Coordinates of C-alpha atoms in Angstrom, one line a residue:
Chain A
X1 CA 0.0 0.0 0.0
X2 CA 1.4 3.2 -1.0
X3 CA 0.7 6.4 1.3
X4 CA 0.4 10.2 0.7
X5 CA 0.6 13.2 2.9
X6 CA -2.9 14.5 3.4
X7 CA -3.0 18.0 4.6
X8 CA -6.2 19.3 6.2
X9 CA -5.3 23.3 6.7
X10 CA -8.6 23.5 9.0
X11 CA -6.6 21.9 11.7
X12 CA -3.3 23.8 11.2
X13 CA -2.6 26.2 14.1
X14 CA 0.5 27.6 12.4
X15 CA 3.0 26.1 15.1
X16 CA 5.6 25.2 12.4
X17 CA 6.8 22.3 14.0
X18 CA 6.4 20.6 10.6
X19 CA 9.0 22.8 9.2
X20 CA 11.5 22.2 12.1
X21 CA 11.0 18.5 11.6
X22 CA 11.6 18.6 7.9
X23 CA 14.6 20.7 8.0
X24 CA 16.3 18.6 11.0
X25 CA 15.5 15.3 9.5
X26 CA 16.7 16.2 5.9
X27 CA 19.4 19.0 6.4
X28 CA 20.3 18.4 10.1
X29 CA 19.5 22.0 11.2
X30 CA 16.3 23.6 12.9
X31 CA 15.9 26.2 10.0
X32 CA 12.4 26.6 8.7
X33 CA 14.2 28.1 5.5
X34 CA 15.6 24.6 4.8
X35 CA 12.4 23.0 5.0
X36 CA 10.5 21.3 2.4
X37 CA 7.2 21.9 3.7
X38 CA 6.1 25.4 4.2
X39 CA 3.2 26.9 6.3
X40 CA 1.6 29.7 4.7
X41 CA -0.3 32.4 6.7
X42 CA -3.4 34.1 5.7
X43 CA -3.7 36.7 8.2
X44 CA -7.0 38.3 7.0
X45 CA -8.8 34.9 7.2
X46 CA -6.8 33.6 10.3
X47 CA -5.8 30.5 8.2
X48 CA -2.7 28.3 8.0
X49 CA -1.9 26.2 5.0
X50 CA 0.9 23.7 5.2
X51 CA 2.2 23.1 1.8
X52 CA 4.6 20.7 0.0
X53 CA 4.8 18.3 -2.9
X54 CA 2.0 16.1 -3.7
X55 CA 4.4 13.6 -5.6
X56 CA 2.2 14.5 -8.8
X57 CA 1.6 11.8 -11.5
X58 CA 2.9 14.4 -14.0
X59 CA 6.1 14.7 -12.3
X60 CA 7.1 17.9 -14.1
X61 CA 10.2 18.0 -12.2
X62 CA 11.3 14.5 -13.2
X63 CA 10.4 15.2 -16.8
X64 CA 12.4 18.3 -16.8
X65 CA 15.4 17.1 -15.3
X66 CA 18.4 17.0 -17.9
X67 CA 20.4 14.3 -16.1
X68 CA 17.9 12.0 -14.8
X69 CA 18.6 13.1 -11.1
X70 CA 14.9 12.9 -10.1
X71 CA 13.6 9.1 -9.9
X72 CA 10.4 7.5 -8.4
X73 CA 11.2 5.5 -5.1
X74 CA 9.2 2.4 -6.2
X75 CA 8.5 1.8 -2.4
X76 CA 7.0 4.9 -1.6
X77 CA 6.1 6.4 -5.0
X78 CA 7.9 9.5 -4.0
X79 CA 9.9 11.6 -6.7
X80 CA 13.3 11.8 -5.3
X81 CA 16.4 14.3 -5.9
X82 CA 19.2 12.2 -6.1
X83 CA 21.9 14.7 -4.7
X84 CA 25.0 12.7 -6.3
X85 CA 23.5 13.4 -10.0
X86 CA 21.7 16.8 -9.4
X87 CA 24.0 19.3 -11.2
X88 CA 22.0 22.5 -9.5
X89 CA 20.6 23.5 -13.0
X90 CA 17.3 24.5 -11.6
X91 CA 15.4 23.8 -14.4
X92 CA 13.1 21.7 -12.1
X93 CA 12.2 24.7 -10.2
X94 CA 10.7 26.7 -12.9
X95 CA 9.0 23.3 -14.5
X96 CA 7.2 22.5 -11.3
X97 CA 3.8 24.4 -11.4
X98 CA 3.5 24.0 -7.8
X99 CA 6.5 25.7 -6.6
X100 CA 7.3 22.8 -4.4
X101 CA 11.0 21.9 -5.6
X102 CA 13.6 24.6 -4.8
X103 CA 17.3 25.5 -5.1
X104 CA 19.2 25.2 -2.1
X105 CA 22.2 27.5 -2.2
X106 CA 24.1 26.0 0.5
X107 CA 24.4 22.6 -1.4
X108 CA 24.2 23.9 -4.8
X109 CA 21.4 21.5 -5.6
X110 CA 17.5 21.3 -5.4
X111 CA 15.5 19.9 -2.7
X112 CA 11.9 18.6 -2.5
X113 CA 9.7 16.4 -0.3
X114 CA 10.9 12.7 -0.6
X115 CA 8.3 11.4 2.0
X116 CA 11.2 10.4 4.3
X117 CA 11.6 7.2 2.8
X118 CA 8.0 6.4 3.9
X119 CA 8.1 7.9 7.5
X120 CA 7.4 11.6 7.0
X121 CA 8.7 13.8 9.9
X122 CA 6.2 16.5 9.3
X123 CA 3.4 14.3 10.0
X124 CA 5.1 12.7 13.0
X125 CA 5.6 16.4 14.5
X126 CA 2.2 17.8 13.7
X127 CA 0.6 18.1 17.1
X128 CA -3.0 18.3 15.6
X129 CA -3.2 15.8 12.7
X130 CA -3.3 18.7 10.0
X131 CA -0.8 16.8 8.4
X132 CA -1.5 12.9 8.2
X133 CA 0.4 10.0 6.3
X134 CA -2.7 8.1 4.8
X135 CA -3.5 5.4 2.2
X136 CA -3.1 6.9 -1.2
X137 CA -6.4 5.5 -2.3
X138 CA -8.2 7.5 0.3
X139 CA -10.7 9.7 -1.6
X140 CA -9.8 13.1 0.1
X141 CA -6.7 13.2 -2.2
X142 CA -8.9 13.5 -5.1
X143 CA -9.0 17.2 -4.8
X144 CA -5.4 17.7 -4.7
X145 CA -5.0 15.4 -7.8
X146 CA -7.6 16.9 -9.7
X147 CA -5.7 20.4 -9.4
X148 CA -2.6 18.5 -10.5
X149 CA -4.1 17.1 -13.4
X150 CA -5.5 20.5 -14.5
X151 CA -1.8 21.5 -15.4
X152 CA -1.1 18.6 -17.7
X153 CA 0.1 19.5 -21.1
X154 CA -1.7 16.6 -23.0
X155 CA -4.2 14.2 -22.1
X156 CA -2.8 10.7 -21.2
X157 CA -3.4 7.7 -22.8
X158 CA -4.5 5.7 -19.8
Chain B
X1 CA 6.5 -1.1 -37.1
X2 CA 10.0 0.6 -37.3
X3 CA 10.2 3.8 -35.5
X4 CA 13.1 5.9 -36.3
X5 CA 14.1 8.7 -33.8
X6 CA 16.6 11.2 -35.5
X7 CA 18.5 12.9 -32.5
X8 CA 19.6 11.7 -29.1
X9 CA 18.9 14.7 -27.0
X10 CA 16.3 14.8 -24.5
X11 CA 13.4 15.1 -26.8
X12 CA 14.7 12.0 -28.8
X13 CA 15.3 9.8 -25.8
X14 CA 11.9 10.7 -24.0
X15 CA 10.2 9.9 -27.3
X16 CA 12.2 6.5 -27.8
X17 CA 11.1 5.4 -24.4
X18 CA 7.5 6.7 -24.8
X19 CA 7.3 4.7 -28.0
X20 CA 8.4 1.6 -26.2
X21 CA 5.7 2.1 -23.4
X22 CA 3.0 2.5 -26.1
X23 CA 4.2 0.0 -28.5
X24 CA 5.9 -2.9 -26.7
X25 CA 6.7 -4.7 -30.0
X26 CA 7.7 -2.1 -32.4
X27 CA 11.1 -1.8 -33.7
X28 CA 12.8 1.5 -32.2
X29 CA 16.1 3.1 -33.4
X30 CA 17.6 6.1 -31.8
X31 CA 20.1 7.9 -34.0
X32 CA 22.6 10.4 -32.7
X33 CA 24.7 12.5 -35.0
X34 CA 27.7 12.5 -32.4
X35 CA 29.8 9.7 -31.3
X36 CA 28.8 9.8 -27.8
X37 CA 26.1 8.2 -25.6
X38 CA 22.8 10.1 -25.5
X39 CA 23.9 13.1 -23.3
X40 CA 22.4 16.6 -22.2
X41 CA 23.9 19.9 -23.7
X42 CA 22.5 21.5 -20.7
X43 CA 24.8 19.7 -18.3
X44 CA 28.1 20.8 -20.3
X45 CA 28.6 23.9 -18.1
X46 CA 28.9 21.7 -15.0
X47 CA 31.5 19.5 -16.8
X48 CA 33.4 22.7 -17.3
X49 CA 33.3 23.6 -13.5
X50 CA 34.3 20.1 -12.6
X51 CA 31.1 19.5 -10.7
X52 CA 30.4 16.3 -12.8
X53 CA 32.4 14.2 -15.1
X54 CA 31.4 13.5 -18.8
X55 CA 29.2 10.6 -17.6
X56 CA 27.1 12.9 -15.4
X57 CA 25.9 14.5 -18.6
X58 CA 24.2 11.1 -20.0
X59 CA 20.7 11.5 -20.1
X60 CA 20.3 7.8 -18.8
X61 CA 22.7 6.5 -16.6
X62 CA 22.4 2.7 -16.6
X63 CA 24.7 1.1 -19.1
X64 CA 22.1 -1.1 -20.5
X65 CA 19.2 1.3 -20.3
X66 CA 18.5 1.4 -24.1
X67 CA 19.2 -2.1 -24.7
X68 CA 16.9 -3.3 -21.7
X69 CA 14.2 -1.3 -23.4
X70 CA 14.8 -2.7 -27.0
X71 CA 16.0 0.6 -28.1
X72 CA 18.5 0.4 -30.6
X73 CA 21.1 3.3 -30.3
X74 CA 23.2 4.2 -33.6
X75 CA 25.9 6.8 -32.9
X76 CA 27.7 9.1 -35.3
X77 CA 25.2 8.9 -38.0
X78 CA 24.4 12.3 -39.3
X79 CA 21.5 12.4 -41.7
X80 CA 22.0 14.1 -45.0
X81 CA 18.5 13.7 -46.8
X82 CA 15.0 12.3 -46.2
X83 CA 13.1 10.7 -48.9
X84 CA 9.5 10.3 -47.6
X85 CA 8.4 8.9 -51.1
X86 CA 10.8 5.7 -50.3
X87 CA 10.5 6.3 -46.4
X88 CA 14.1 6.5 -46.3
X89 CA 16.9 8.5 -44.6
X90 CA 20.4 8.9 -46.0
X91 CA 23.5 9.3 -43.8
X92 CA 26.7 11.1 -44.1
X93 CA 28.8 7.8 -44.3
X94 CA 26.7 6.7 -47.2
X95 CA 24.4 4.3 -45.5
X96 CA 20.8 4.6 -45.2
X97 CA 17.8 3.5 -43.3
X98 CA 14.0 2.8 -43.6
X99 CA 11.3 3.8 -41.3
X100 CA 7.7 3.5 -41.0
X101 CA 7.3 6.4 -38.7
X102 CA 10.0 9.1 -38.1
X103 CA 10.8 11.7 -35.4
X104 CA 12.9 14.6 -36.4
X105 CA 14.5 15.7 -33.0
X106 CA 17.7 16.6 -34.6
X107 CA 17.9 19.9 -32.4
X108 CA 20.0 23.0 -33.2
X109 CA 23.7 23.8 -33.8
X110 CA 25.7 27.0 -33.1
X111 CA 25.9 29.7 -35.5
X112 CA 29.3 30.9 -36.8
X113 CA 28.9 34.4 -37.8
X114 CA 30.8 35.7 -40.9
X115 CA 33.6 37.3 -38.9
X116 CA 37.2 36.7 -40.3
X117 CA 39.5 34.4 -37.9
X118 CA 36.7 32.6 -36.3
X119 CA 38.1 29.4 -37.8
X120 CA 41.5 30.1 -36.1
X121 CA 42.8 27.6 -33.4
X122 CA 41.7 28.7 -30.2
X123 CA 38.2 29.4 -31.2
X124 CA 35.4 27.0 -29.9
X125 CA 31.7 27.0 -29.6
X126 CA 30.2 25.5 -26.4
X127 CA 28.1 23.0 -27.7
X128 CA 29.1 19.4 -27.7
X129 CA 31.0 17.3 -25.3
X130 CA 34.1 17.7 -27.9
X131 CA 33.8 21.5 -27.4
X132 CA 33.9 20.9 -23.7
X133 CA 37.2 19.0 -23.9
X134 CA 38.6 21.6 -26.2
X135 CA 37.6 24.5 -23.8
X136 CA 38.8 22.6 -20.5
X137 CA 42.4 22.3 -22.5
X138 CA 42.3 25.9 -22.8
X139 CA 40.6 27.6 -19.9
X140 CA 43.3 27.7 -17.6
X141 CA 43.1 29.9 -14.3
X142 CA 44.2 33.4 -15.0
X143 CA 44.1 33.2 -18.8
X144 CA 42.5 35.7 -21.1
X145 CA 39.1 34.5 -22.5
X146 CA 36.7 36.3 -24.8
X147 CA 33.3 35.1 -24.7
X148 CA 31.2 36.3 -27.9
X149 CA 27.7 36.6 -27.0
X150 CA 25.7 37.1 -23.7
X151 CA 22.6 35.5 -24.6
X152 CA 20.9 32.9 -22.5
X153 CA 23.5 29.9 -23.4
X154 CA 26.4 32.6 -23.6
X155 CA 25.5 33.5 -19.7
X156 CA 25.6 29.9 -18.8
X157 CA 29.0 29.5 -20.5
X158 CA 30.0 32.8 -18.7
X159 CA 29.1 31.1 -15.3
X160 CA 31.1 28.0 -15.9
X161 CA 34.1 30.2 -17.5
X162 CA 34.2 32.3 -14.5
X163 CA 34.3 29.4 -12.3
X164 CA 37.4 28.0 -13.7
X165 CA 39.1 31.2 -12.9
X166 CA 39.9 32.9 -16.2
X167 CA 39.9 36.4 -16.8
X168 CA 37.0 36.9 -18.9
X169 CA 35.7 39.7 -21.1
X170 CA 32.2 39.1 -22.8
X171 CA 31.3 40.9 -25.9
X172 CA 27.5 41.3 -26.7
X173 CA 26.2 43.4 -29.6
X174 CA 22.7 43.8 -28.3
X175 CA 22.2 46.7 -25.8
X176 CA 22.1 44.2 -22.6
X177 CA 22.6 40.9 -21.3
X178 CA 20.1 38.1 -22.1
X179 CA 17.9 40.4 -24.1
X180 CA 15.4 37.7 -25.1
X181 CA 14.8 36.8 -21.4
X182 CA 15.0 39.9 -19.4
X183 CA 13.9 43.4 -19.8
X184 CA 16.4 46.5 -19.8
X185 CA 16.1 47.0 -16.1
X186 CA 16.6 43.3 -15.2
X187 CA 19.3 42.7 -17.8
X188 CA 21.3 45.9 -16.4
X189 CA 21.0 44.4 -12.9
X190 CA 22.7 41.1 -14.1
X191 CA 25.3 42.9 -15.8
X192 CA 26.2 45.1 -12.6
X193 CA 26.4 41.8 -10.6
X194 CA 28.8 40.2 -13.2
X195 CA 30.7 43.3 -13.4
X196 CA 31.0 43.5 -9.4
X197 CA 32.5 39.8 -9.7
X198 CA 35.1 41.0 -11.9
X199 CA 33.8 40.1 -15.5
X200 CA 34.3 42.7 -18.1
X201 CA 31.0 43.1 -19.9
X202 CA 30.9 45.2 -23.3
X203 CA 27.3 45.8 -24.8
X204 CA 26.7 47.3 -28.0
X205 CA 29.9 45.9 -29.2
X206 CA 30.9 43.7 -32.0
X207 CA 33.8 41.7 -32.8
X208 CA 35.2 42.7 -35.9
X209 CA 37.9 40.2 -36.9
X210 CA 40.2 37.8 -35.1
X211 CA 43.8 37.1 -35.9
X212 CA 47.0 35.3 -34.6
X213 CA 49.2 37.1 -32.2
X214 CA 52.0 36.9 -34.4
X215 CA 50.3 38.5 -37.5
X216 CA 49.2 41.4 -35.0
X217 CA 52.8 41.9 -33.7
X218 CA 54.0 42.3 -37.3
X219 CA 51.9 45.7 -37.1
X220 CA 54.4 47.1 -34.6
X221 CA 53.5 49.5 -31.9
X222 CA 50.2 50.8 -33.3
X223 CA 48.7 47.3 -32.3
X224 CA 49.8 47.7 -28.7
X225 CA 48.3 51.1 -28.0
X226 CA 44.8 50.0 -28.7
X227 CA 45.1 47.6 -25.8
X228 CA 43.6 48.1 -22.3
X229 CA 45.5 45.2 -20.8
X230 CA 49.1 43.8 -21.8
X231 CA 49.1 40.5 -23.6
X232 CA 50.3 37.4 -21.9
X233 CA 52.7 34.7 -23.3
X234 CA 49.7 32.5 -23.3
X235 CA 47.7 34.6 -25.6
X236 CA 47.6 33.4 -29.3
X237 CA 44.6 35.5 -30.6
X238 CA 43.9 39.0 -31.1
X239 CA 40.3 40.1 -31.0
X240 CA 39.6 43.5 -32.7
X241 CA 36.3 45.1 -31.6
X242 CA 34.3 47.8 -33.6
X243 CA 35.1 50.2 -30.7
X244 CA 38.7 49.9 -32.1
X245 CA 40.0 48.3 -28.7
X246 CA 42.1 45.0 -29.2
X247 CA 41.6 42.3 -26.8
X248 CA 44.3 39.7 -26.3
X249 CA 43.0 35.9 -25.6
X250 CA 44.3 32.4 -25.0
X251 CA 40.6 31.2 -25.9
X252 CA 37.5 32.9 -27.7
X253 CA 34.2 31.1 -27.2
X254 CA 31.5 31.7 -29.7
X255 CA 27.9 32.0 -28.4
X256 CA 26.2 33.8 -31.0
X257 CA 22.8 32.1 -31.3
X258 CA 21.7 28.8 -32.7
X259 CA 20.0 27.5 -35.7
X260 CA 17.8 24.5 -36.2
X261 CA 19.2 21.2 -37.9
X262 CA 17.1 21.0 -40.9
X263 CA 19.5 21.2 -43.7
X264 CA 18.8 17.3 -44.6
X265 CA 15.3 18.1 -45.2
X266 CA 15.9 20.2 -48.3
X267 CA 13.6 18.8 -51.1
X268 CA 11.8 16.4 -48.7
X269 CA 8.5 18.5 -48.5
X270 CA 8.7 19.1 -44.9
X271 CA 7.8 22.7 -44.2
X272 CA 10.3 24.8 -42.2
X273 CA 9.8 28.1 -41.0
X274 CA 11.9 29.2 -37.9
X275 CA 11.8 25.6 -37.1
X276 CA 10.1 22.4 -38.5
X277 CA 6.3 23.4 -38.5
X278 CA 4.3 20.9 -36.5
X279 CA 0.6 20.8 -35.7
X280 CA -0.6 20.0 -32.3
X281 CA -0.1 16.4 -32.7
X282 CA 3.6 17.1 -33.7
X283 CA 2.9 16.0 -37.3
X284 CA 4.9 17.7 -39.9
X285 CA 3.8 18.6 -43.3
X286 CA 4.8 15.0 -44.5
X287 CA 2.9 12.0 -43.8
X288 CA 4.5 9.7 -41.0
X289 CA 7.0 12.5 -40.3
X290 CA 6.9 14.1 -36.8
X291 CA 9.0 16.6 -35.2
X292 CA 9.9 17.5 -31.8
X293 CA 12.2 19.5 -29.4
X294 CA 14.6 22.5 -30.3
X295 CA 14.0 21.7 -34.0
X296 CA 10.2 21.9 -34.0
X297 CA 8.3 25.1 -34.2
X298 CA 5.3 23.8 -31.7
X299 CA 2.3 25.3 -30.1
X300 CA 2.6 27.9 -27.5
X301 CA -0.5 28.2 -25.3
X302 CA 0.5 31.7 -24.1
X303 CA 0.9 33.2 -27.3
X304 CA -1.7 31.0 -29.1
X305 CA 1.2 30.8 -31.8
X306 CA 3.8 28.4 -33.0
X307 CA 7.4 28.9 -31.8
X308 CA 10.7 27.2 -31.3
X309 CA 11.4 27.2 -27.5
X310 CA 14.5 25.4 -27.3
X311 CA 14.2 24.7 -23.6
X312 CA 14.3 21.2 -21.9
X313 CA 10.7 20.9 -20.5
X314 CA 9.4 21.9 -24.0
X315 CA 11.6 19.1 -25.6
X316 CA 10.5 16.4 -23.1
X317 CA 6.9 17.4 -23.6
X318 CA 7.2 17.3 -27.5
X319 CA 9.0 14.0 -27.2
X320 CA 6.2 12.3 -25.1
X321 CA 3.2 13.8 -27.4
X322 CA 5.0 13.0 -30.7
X323 CA 5.7 9.4 -29.6
X324 CA 2.3 8.8 -28.4
X325 CA 1.0 10.1 -31.8
X326 CA 3.5 8.0 -33.7
X327 CA 2.2 4.9 -31.8
X328 CA -1.5 5.5 -33.0
X329 CA -2.7 7.5 -30.1
X330 CA -4.6 10.6 -30.9
X331 CA -3.2 13.4 -28.3
X332 CA -3.5 16.9 -28.9
X333 CA -0.7 19.1 -27.3
X334 CA -1.9 21.8 -24.9
X335 CA 1.2 23.7 -25.8
X336 CA 4.2 24.9 -24.0
X337 CA 5.3 28.2 -22.3
X338 CA 8.6 30.0 -22.8
X339 CA 10.5 29.9 -19.4
X340 CA 14.0 30.1 -18.4
X341 CA 16.3 30.0 -15.4
X342 CA 19.6 31.4 -15.3
X343 CA 22.6 31.5 -12.6
X344 CA 25.0 34.2 -13.5
X345 CA 28.1 33.7 -10.9
X346 CA 25.6 33.1 -8.3
X347 CA 22.7 35.6 -9.1
X348 CA 19.7 33.5 -10.0
X349 CA 17.0 34.7 -12.3
X350 CA 14.0 33.4 -14.1
X351 CA 11.4 34.5 -16.7
X352 CA 8.3 32.9 -17.6
X353 CA 5.6 33.3 -20.5
X354 CA 4.6 36.8 -21.8
X355 CA 7.3 38.7 -19.5
X356 CA 7.2 41.7 -21.5
X357 CA 3.5 42.1 -21.1
X358 CA 0.4 42.3 -23.2
X359 CA -1.4 45.2 -24.8
X360 CA -4.0 46.6 -22.4
X361 CA -2.4 44.6 -19.7
X362 CA -1.5 45.3 -16.3
X363 CA 1.8 44.8 -14.1
X364 CA 3.8 45.3 -11.0
X365 CA 7.4 45.9 -10.6
X366 CA 9.9 45.8 -7.5
X367 CA 13.4 46.9 -8.1
X368 CA 15.8 46.4 -5.3
X369 CA 19.3 47.5 -7.1
X370 CA 21.3 47.3 -3.6
X371 CA 20.4 43.8 -3.1
X372 CA 20.1 42.7 -6.5
X373 CA 16.4 41.6 -6.4
X374 CA 13.8 42.1 -8.9
X375 CA 10.2 40.9 -9.6
X376 CA 7.9 41.8 -12.2
X377 CA 4.6 40.3 -12.9
X378 CA 2.5 40.7 -16.0
X379 CA -1.2 40.5 -16.1
X380 CA -4.1 40.4 -18.7
X381 CA -7.2 41.1 -16.7
X382 CA -6.9 39.1 -13.2
X383 CA -4.6 36.5 -14.8
X384 CA -1.0 36.0 -14.6
X385 CA 0.6 36.1 -18.0
X386 CA 4.4 36.4 -17.5
X387 CA 6.8 37.2 -14.8
X388 CA 10.4 37.8 -14.2
X389 CA 12.4 37.2 -10.9
X390 CA 15.9 38.0 -9.9
X391 CA 17.5 37.0 -6.6
X392 CA 14.1 35.2 -5.9
X393 CA 14.4 31.4 -6.0
X394 CA 11.7 29.9 -3.8
X395 CA 8.5 28.8 -5.2
X396 CA 9.1 30.5 -8.6
X397 CA 7.6 27.6 -10.3
X398 CA 4.1 28.8 -9.3
X399 CA 4.5 31.5 -12.0
X400 CA 4.3 28.6 -14.4
X401 CA 1.4 27.1 -12.7
X402 CA -0.8 30.3 -12.6
X403 CA 0.0 31.1 -16.2
X404 CA -0.7 27.6 -17.3
X405 CA -3.9 27.2 -15.7
X406 CA -5.1 30.8 -16.4
X407 CA -6.2 31.1 -12.7
X408 CA -8.5 34.1 -11.9
X409 CA -6.4 36.0 -9.2
X410 CA -9.7 37.9 -8.0
X411 CA -8.6 40.0 -5.2
X412 CA -5.2 38.7 -4.9
X413 CA -4.5 40.7 -8.1
X414 CA -4.5 43.8 -6.0
X415 CA -2.5 42.2 -3.3
X416 CA -0.1 41.2 -5.6
X417 CA 0.3 44.7 -7.1
X418 CA 0.8 46.0 -3.4
X419 CA 3.3 42.9 -2.7
X420 CA 4.3 40.7 -5.6
X421 CA 6.3 38.4 -3.3
X422 CA 3.0 37.1 -2.0
X423 CA 3.0 35.0 -5.3
X424 CA 2.8 31.7 -3.3
X425 CA 0.1 33.0 -1.2
X426 CA -2.0 34.0 -4.0
X427 CA -1.4 30.6 -5.6
X428 CA -2.5 28.7 -2.7
X429 CA -5.3 31.1 -1.8
X430 CA -6.8 30.8 -5.4
X431 CA -6.4 27.0 -6.0
X432 CA -6.5 25.5 -2.6
X433 CA -9.0 27.7 -0.5
X434 CA -11.5 28.5 -2.9

């Protein structure tokens, strides 16, 4: 069974523990600017929205990579950046229409959510279950997928 | 069914792989004009800087990647003629190949302007792995290097040469750097940054002629008077500018634009404009001949016209759509969007879509010269149609997302006009909170 991150903004309190956990898990530092998940604040509506890669089927980043440095982890379904192959050209950062793969100037490479090899630190750190790691077949994910599909460049055969 | 894919760049490789998925039993031949495994030109600058070796440029890393998919790769085969009536391609070595369906993904080649001396030793394009080897041999730290052209590709080469520690002068005949990707304000900001990093940038300047140093020395004292810097023992070339100045160089790199590789299509009936004309199914004007990538003039959804984009994302999308249709599907291409990202000695810039704006449109611009930051958004009504960013690297992809989906910004347009840095918020609010 493959699992996906499910984000319920209504439950997010804006504590940003997910950002801290992500940054520490992946970069070894507590630095929200190094996090692959970001919490956006909408002051007027008093809302918080955690946001990260949906591991979309279109895989814009992967298709755009000129050196095959982004690959699907067959166990988790995540599109992962292989740092040893990434040259830091940044084409994926303009190709991803969701803005969820970004350049990390300190490593000279790009970074994105890789689902922490199937045990995402953000979901574990979230105290309110705004971020959960659920069965990919759960219907609540459809809305996110529908949005992703809207951006496709050509209908798919299957 | 025999599918022949001419050209082993990103478009050709994606097409060959897609053909295999769509037609498990067809015969697939992927033809490269160079004597190398399929590789990515985009990765060449990183070979120059030493970040990767040559193998790091290979489009697919596994030794048996193509064989495992039943894709026959033929290298060093440059097409010289296409005869659609016989469904036949002729190659430079005298051989020929029959096809049932053909994809032309032959890309482009660098243009060599008609300037005397560009054939001299020490003058190179930066286009192939072979060029890369030649440049590495000459671009030693401290040597005088002259780069002709500061367009998009020129600027990528500039970054790599600067990283090799050469003394670099860039000569651009246009009025600014990257004129087809950046407006004057943004192009000037990039120039100031490059100059602060020790690169000499000459705009509105043309190279008149190149000659060997020995020939120049015979001119006597007058040849030396025109120099800003003394020559070095390693300098073998003199570069004469239209300003009258003379530059000494150990290496001259020519980046003066590219032209599509379409010569072999003469008399084939395949219609060529700025590139091969294709419809939204990537079909050319000739039956069973498709085209994709930098050689193709494909549909651009933002301009509603056909254009040559010559960028990696478009190339791979073209390759996928063309291959599906070659295999008998009927898939219309929604079109691509012009976009680029550039790193000029550490300053990162990007532009998307109609970054110069549209008639009757609206825009917002923030210029922070002191911190080398710039953001410009272009709107048509309340829809984003283009954008430019300098010094902003996080979440820039949403500019593509917003342009591509035509998302109505509603109240967020005014909020963006007040602070364009809220782009990601605008995107989330308009796509996920509605």
